[in-house]
XYZ file of C-alpha atoms in Angstrom:
395
model
C -9.371 3.345 5.136
C -7.935 4.030 1.760
C -11.054 5.103 -0.123
C -12.523 8.287 -1.624
C -15.869 10.076 -2.276
C -15.197 11.498 -5.733
C -16.414 15.261 -5.441
C -19.503 16.564 -7.368
C -20.390 12.993 -8.353
C -22.707 10.461 -7.077
C -20.016 7.581 -6.665
C -17.233 6.460 -4.316
C -14.406 4.063 -4.471
C -13.405 1.885 -1.499
C -15.388 4.350 0.723
C -17.979 2.807 3.130
C -19.125 5.328 5.773
C -22.850 5.139 5.266
C -23.566 8.647 7.031
C -20.932 10.461 5.134
C -22.071 9.139 1.911
C -25.528 10.154 2.737
C -24.346 13.825 3.479
C -22.549 13.880 0.076
C -25.272 12.382 -2.086
C -23.214 9.282 -2.855
C -25.358 6.546 -4.510
C -22.909 4.161 -6.553
C -20.004 2.387 -4.833
C -16.740 0.597 -6.476
C -14.721 -1.728 -4.608
C -10.822 -2.031 -6.051
C -9.972 -5.396 -4.277
C -10.705 -7.167 -0.732
C -7.724 -6.075 1.513
C -8.908 -4.912 4.890
C -7.752 -1.268 4.382
C -10.014 -0.876 1.421
C -13.191 -2.827 3.076
C -13.308 -0.969 6.447
C -16.896 -0.222 7.158
C -18.397 -3.022 5.069
C -20.637 -5.381 6.872
C -23.550 -7.778 6.201
C -25.940 -4.823 6.802
C -24.644 -2.962 3.661
C -27.639 -1.940 1.570
C -26.239 -0.327 -1.617
C -25.048 -2.019 -4.892
C -21.406 -2.606 -5.128
C -19.417 -2.740 -8.495
C -16.157 -4.865 -8.477
C -14.364 -7.528 -10.250
C -15.778 -11.049 -10.754
C -13.097 -12.453 -8.478
C -13.791 -9.856 -5.711
C -17.472 -10.514 -6.006
C -16.839 -14.001 -4.886
C -14.754 -13.088 -1.897
C -17.153 -10.177 -1.034
C -20.152 -12.423 -0.630
C -17.977 -15.067 1.349
C -16.348 -12.710 3.786
C -19.147 -10.118 4.358
C -22.233 -12.240 3.276
C -23.296 -9.079 1.311
C -26.743 -9.640 -0.246
C -26.039 -11.219 -3.671
C -28.320 -8.928 -5.519
C -26.245 -5.917 -4.409
C -22.909 -7.129 -5.785
C -22.438 -6.351 -9.407
C -19.535 -7.911 -11.005
C -17.457 -6.293 -13.684
C -15.146 -8.319 -16.051
C -11.396 -7.040 -16.560
C -11.471 -5.494 -19.857
C -15.289 -4.481 -19.746
C -16.618 -1.348 -20.386
C -20.130 -0.747 -18.769
C -22.324 2.191 -19.046
C -24.175 3.153 -15.905
C -26.824 5.571 -15.186
C -26.475 8.453 -12.961
C -29.721 9.576 -12.466
C -33.366 8.122 -12.390
C -34.285 8.756 -15.796
C -30.842 7.226 -17.328
C -30.654 10.737 -19.136
C -27.179 11.013 -17.833
C -24.643 8.025 -17.631
C -20.952 7.486 -16.999
C -18.636 4.712 -18.556
C -16.572 2.643 -16.474
C -13.587 0.739 -17.892
C -11.855 -2.011 -15.744
C -8.166 -2.746 -15.791
C -6.065 -5.394 -14.024
C -4.216 -3.957 -11.076
C -1.746 -6.590 -10.847
C -1.909 -6.460 -7.052
C -3.707 -9.375 -5.701
C -6.353 -11.546 -7.008
C -9.370 -9.698 -8.033
C -7.832 -6.247 -7.619
C -8.863 -3.866 -10.469
C -8.297 -0.295 -11.361
C -11.249 1.692 -12.709
C -11.423 4.519 -15.438
C -14.627 6.603 -14.992
C -15.783 8.994 -17.857
C -18.730 11.264 -17.872
C -20.024 14.775 -17.166
C -17.040 15.324 -14.790
C -14.486 14.435 -17.231
C -12.211 11.367 -17.174
C -11.006 9.911 -13.655
C -8.662 6.970 -13.326
C -8.445 5.291 -9.979
C -5.659 2.720 -9.507
C -6.456 1.480 -6.101
C -3.667 -0.598 -4.969
C -1.598 -1.661 -7.887
C 1.845 -2.907 -9.163
C 2.971 -1.159 -12.183
C 3.789 -3.084 -15.404
C 4.622 -1.867 -18.891
C 1.963 -4.490 -20.315
C -0.873 -2.192 -18.826
C -0.226 0.116 -21.698
C -0.992 -2.562 -24.001
C -4.711 -1.892 -23.478
C -6.344 0.162 -26.137
C -7.524 2.819 -24.052
C -4.282 3.475 -22.181
C -2.253 3.022 -25.418
C -4.112 5.743 -27.155
C -3.080 8.196 -24.369
C -6.466 9.229 -23.454
C -6.720 12.372 -21.691
C -7.003 11.879 -17.779
C -8.401 14.586 -15.844
C -7.584 13.411 -12.310
C -5.396 10.264 -11.371
C -6.124 8.837 -8.043
C -2.669 7.083 -7.506
C -1.466 4.298 -5.109
C 1.301 6.278 -3.145
C 2.077 3.438 -0.763
C 5.676 3.599 -1.837
C 6.046 7.021 -3.205
C 9.479 7.902 -1.630
C 12.848 7.653 -3.335
C 14.143 4.924 -0.770
C 11.335 2.680 -2.114
C 13.030 0.675 -4.604
C 12.866 -2.978 -5.120
C 13.241 -5.661 -7.673
C 10.297 -7.200 -9.841
C 8.085 -9.706 -8.340
C 9.752 -12.440 -10.865
C 13.096 -11.384 -9.370
C 12.024 -11.521 -5.744
C 10.403 -15.055 -6.250
C 13.717 -16.195 -7.741
C 15.430 -15.052 -4.704
C 13.210 -16.876 -2.416
C 13.824 -19.869 -4.559
C 17.567 -19.650 -4.347
C 17.326 -19.218 -0.384
C 15.206 -22.428 -0.403
C 17.611 -24.497 -2.609
C 20.532 -23.460 -0.374
C 18.521 -25.030 2.730
C 17.541 -28.594 1.260
C 17.039 -30.028 4.709
C 14.967 -27.312 6.262
C 11.178 -26.399 6.596
C 10.194 -23.044 5.373
C 8.216 -20.397 7.199
C 7.017 -17.736 4.799
C 6.114 -14.561 6.415
C 3.416 -12.583 4.804
C 1.088 -9.634 5.777
C -2.311 -11.184 5.535
C -3.753 -14.597 6.236
C -6.359 -13.663 3.897
C -5.386 -12.549 0.444
C -2.113 -11.934 -1.415
C 0.987 -13.470 -3.018
C -0.879 -16.550 -4.229
C 0.862 -16.756 -7.574
C 4.466 -16.923 -5.841
C 3.199 -19.682 -3.528
C 1.754 -21.824 -6.170
C 5.310 -21.379 -8.076
C 7.195 -22.281 -5.015
C 4.969 -25.476 -4.439
C 5.362 -26.753 -8.037
C 9.164 -25.841 -8.074
C 10.080 -27.814 -4.705
C 7.209 -30.429 -5.110
C 5.538 -29.889 -1.692
C 2.238 -28.585 -0.265
C 1.979 -25.106 1.188
C 0.493 -25.146 4.664
C -2.114 -22.331 5.286
C -4.657 -21.550 7.875
C -8.314 -23.085 7.201
C -9.496 -19.341 6.873
C -6.820 -18.757 3.845
C -7.857 -22.334 2.276
C -11.468 -21.335 2.075
C -10.304 -18.253 0.016
C -7.982 -20.147 -1.937
C -10.756 -22.648 -3.050
C -12.905 -19.641 -4.304
C -10.000 -18.513 -6.606
C -9.652 -21.853 -8.109
C -5.975 -22.128 -7.990
C -3.885 -25.311 -8.483
C -4.330 -27.923 -5.826
C -1.006 -27.271 -3.777
C -2.482 -25.890 -0.435
C -3.314 -27.998 2.683
C -4.130 -27.267 6.276
C -2.195 -30.295 7.441
C 0.893 -29.100 9.293
C 2.647 -32.347 8.629
C 2.048 -32.625 4.637
C 4.087 -29.618 3.359
C 7.694 -28.480 3.931
C 6.607 -24.754 3.361
C 4.139 -23.015 5.536
C 2.539 -19.623 5.538
C 2.676 -17.416 8.643
C 2.043 -13.757 9.646
C 5.161 -11.777 9.665
C 4.577 -10.775 13.244
C 4.855 -14.419 14.317
C 8.312 -14.595 12.968
C 10.296 -13.554 16.051
C 13.639 -14.682 17.616
C 11.752 -16.809 20.146
C 9.585 -18.771 17.624
C 12.593 -19.334 15.396
C 14.672 -20.980 18.413
C 11.516 -23.142 19.084
C 10.871 -24.114 15.573
C 14.529 -25.286 15.099
C 14.356 -27.298 18.389
C 11.840 -29.413 16.643
C 13.182 -29.541 13.064
C 15.816 -27.185 11.084
C 13.655 -24.117 9.930
C 14.373 -20.988 8.165
C 12.030 -18.087 7.892
C 11.676 -15.946 4.902
C 9.723 -12.766 5.029
C 8.483 -11.590 1.746
C 7.879 -7.780 2.057
C 9.351 -4.905 0.135
C 10.099 -2.973 3.294
C 10.551 -4.669 6.455
C 13.131 -4.084 9.485
C 13.515 -5.254 12.900
C 14.768 -8.866 12.245
C 17.959 -8.239 10.693
C 20.782 -10.231 12.080
C 18.838 -12.911 13.622
C 19.920 -16.172 12.329
C 17.956 -18.229 10.132
C 15.652 -15.230 8.963
C 15.862 -14.034 5.413
C 14.018 -10.855 4.060
C 13.320 -10.907 0.493
C 11.993 -7.379 -1.158
C 8.835 -8.676 -2.458
C 6.119 -6.223 -3.389
C 2.588 -6.000 -4.598
C 2.605 -2.320 -4.941
C 4.621 -0.140 -7.488
C 8.017 0.947 -6.535
C 9.055 4.680 -6.610
C 10.620 4.095 -9.974
C 7.632 2.567 -11.268
C 5.248 5.103 -10.092
C 7.214 7.804 -12.073
C 7.095 5.735 -15.199
C 3.243 5.045 -14.780
C 2.578 8.858 -14.374
C 4.917 9.795 -17.019
C 3.182 7.525 -19.657
C -0.397 8.360 -18.435
C 0.191 12.152 -18.215
C -2.724 13.238 -16.106
C -3.777 16.753 -15.311
C -3.791 16.222 -11.758
C -3.017 13.609 -9.120
C -4.531 12.696 -5.856
C -2.905 10.105 -3.554
C -5.048 7.153 -2.602
C -3.383 6.837 0.626
C -4.207 9.876 3.026
C -1.430 11.934 4.716
C -0.589 11.802 8.311
C 1.758 12.021 11.013
C 2.523 8.184 11.136
C 5.291 6.451 9.076
C 4.648 3.321 7.044
C 6.684 0.155 6.426
C 9.266 1.848 4.398
C 10.089 4.321 7.306
C 9.109 7.339 4.996
C 6.450 9.700 6.470
C 2.814 9.254 5.227
C 2.856 12.993 4.781
C 5.991 12.877 2.607
C 4.460 10.046 0.556
C 1.175 11.807 0.031
C 2.852 14.783 -1.580
C 2.157 14.383 -5.314
C 4.299 17.301 -6.586
C 7.296 15.033 -7.398
C 5.145 13.884 -10.616
C 4.657 17.682 -11.690
C 7.108 17.475 -14.741
C 4.804 14.709 -16.257
C 1.512 16.366 -15.969
C -0.637 17.425 -18.830
C -0.384 21.428 -18.754
C -3.648 21.997 -20.722
C -6.263 23.957 -19.125
C -8.423 22.085 -16.429
C -11.510 21.090 -17.671
C -14.802 22.734 -16.383
C -17.948 20.969 -15.868
C -21.272 21.530 -14.109
C -23.439 18.718 -12.338
C -26.609 18.058 -14.400
C -29.706 18.930 -12.545
C -31.000 15.150 -13.085
C -27.769 14.046 -11.235
C -28.409 16.469 -8.417
C -31.757 15.117 -7.819
C -30.561 11.529 -7.923
C -27.889 12.292 -5.450
C -30.337 13.575 -2.900
C -33.513 11.470 -3.915
C -36.000 11.442 -0.984
C -34.676 14.438 0.836
C -36.677 17.445 1.525
C -34.859 19.655 -0.723
C -32.149 18.644 -2.957
C -31.335 22.212 -3.947
C -28.924 23.840 -1.285
C -27.919 20.209 0.015
C -25.260 19.492 -2.596
C -21.776 19.365 -0.924
C -18.490 18.926 -2.499
C -16.303 16.390 -0.387
C -12.795 17.815 0.038
C -10.785 14.581 0.188
C -8.722 15.635 3.227
C -10.860 18.273 4.902
C -14.371 16.366 4.944
C -17.488 17.945 3.584
C -17.832 21.760 3.000
C -20.781 23.673 1.257
C -20.784 25.349 -2.287
C -23.436 27.041 -3.965
C -26.616 25.059 -4.605
C -26.906 23.737 -8.092
C -23.135 23.323 -7.773
C -22.161 25.871 -10.436
C -19.278 25.463 -12.510
C -16.273 23.572 -11.232
C -12.958 22.254 -12.382
C -12.460 18.536 -12.265
C -9.972 18.730 -9.520
C -10.994 21.825 -7.535
C -11.875 20.203 -4.484
C -8.704 18.691 -3.201
C -5.925 20.299 -1.110
C -3.002 17.956 -1.590
C -3.182 16.880 -5.264
C -0.588 18.139 -7.722
C -1.383 19.822 -11.097
C 0.713 21.369 -13.472
C 0.105 24.712 -12.178
C 1.538 23.872 -8.752
C 5.391 24.210 -7.541
C 7.842 21.841 -8.811
C 10.029 19.410 -6.756
C 13.248 20.744 -5.539
């Protein structure tokens, strides 16, 4: 699960473990988008308000049957003031930005007693993001939670416009072929590319019934169908594109497969299979450009470190090392803050004793006790694998 409880605050992003949230006093929940690795733990029994984009709100109610009153939509570009205690004495401002990742995906900027926290979730960087007044003014960011999915030098790929053109070129070279387009999920993602292909080649795009229900909610152009005979292009999961299936499809009708993925290996050299580096995440170069322009005081990776490897082959441990951004960080002193007493009471409303129960949630090590009343803290003092300007530089 790629989510976090924000230390010394009553809110979490993409984090749905109820018991741990109870221990850390988490009362407010934010959802960046609807991909499975960001919704793990959600179910119809969820009992807390969820703040998300308007598109995600529709998808959330459809997929998880969340009680409608608990889903609190936020418009992209909106700033919303939310109370952080029972008396509305303490508040925070939440600003919402388009994440350029999948339909409904957003980034959040949180501002309150804890300073300024920017949470990207999954995002594909675009220079247009800094056209927003808040980012254009180079507002000070204390902590950046960064999508580090492809934070490795080998993770370089073209823009999605360029990748889409590559797919068009492949299809144009095979005018008599059906097209099987391999994607990562049958639920959400790459809709803009699919609509563009449908319009360019004047064909229906065949999808599963599950995906069609999602597409209807998105109110996209009417280019999708579940009739396998109606369209030349059909969407399949990547794992379905195998040598055996390619041979079977070609016995029925000339067919090529295109895997639209930024980093994918294992089918190279198989006839009629084409791999196009299409990504809904930022490349290594784009991450560096984004951080260099934002200039946060510290960075925490959204994707946690581990021993496994991602699609790119780069170890998760390596991609969670944020020290490669050290040269871009704001070197001014880290901001100190103290949790207001009213917020502390809000976090542990109904407990026998709020005092002494406050815990800071280490992003990687789980809960650990600190002094009651929380004392004075630095905005990033509870993370073990973040990067700050005081840490070592890359070598």
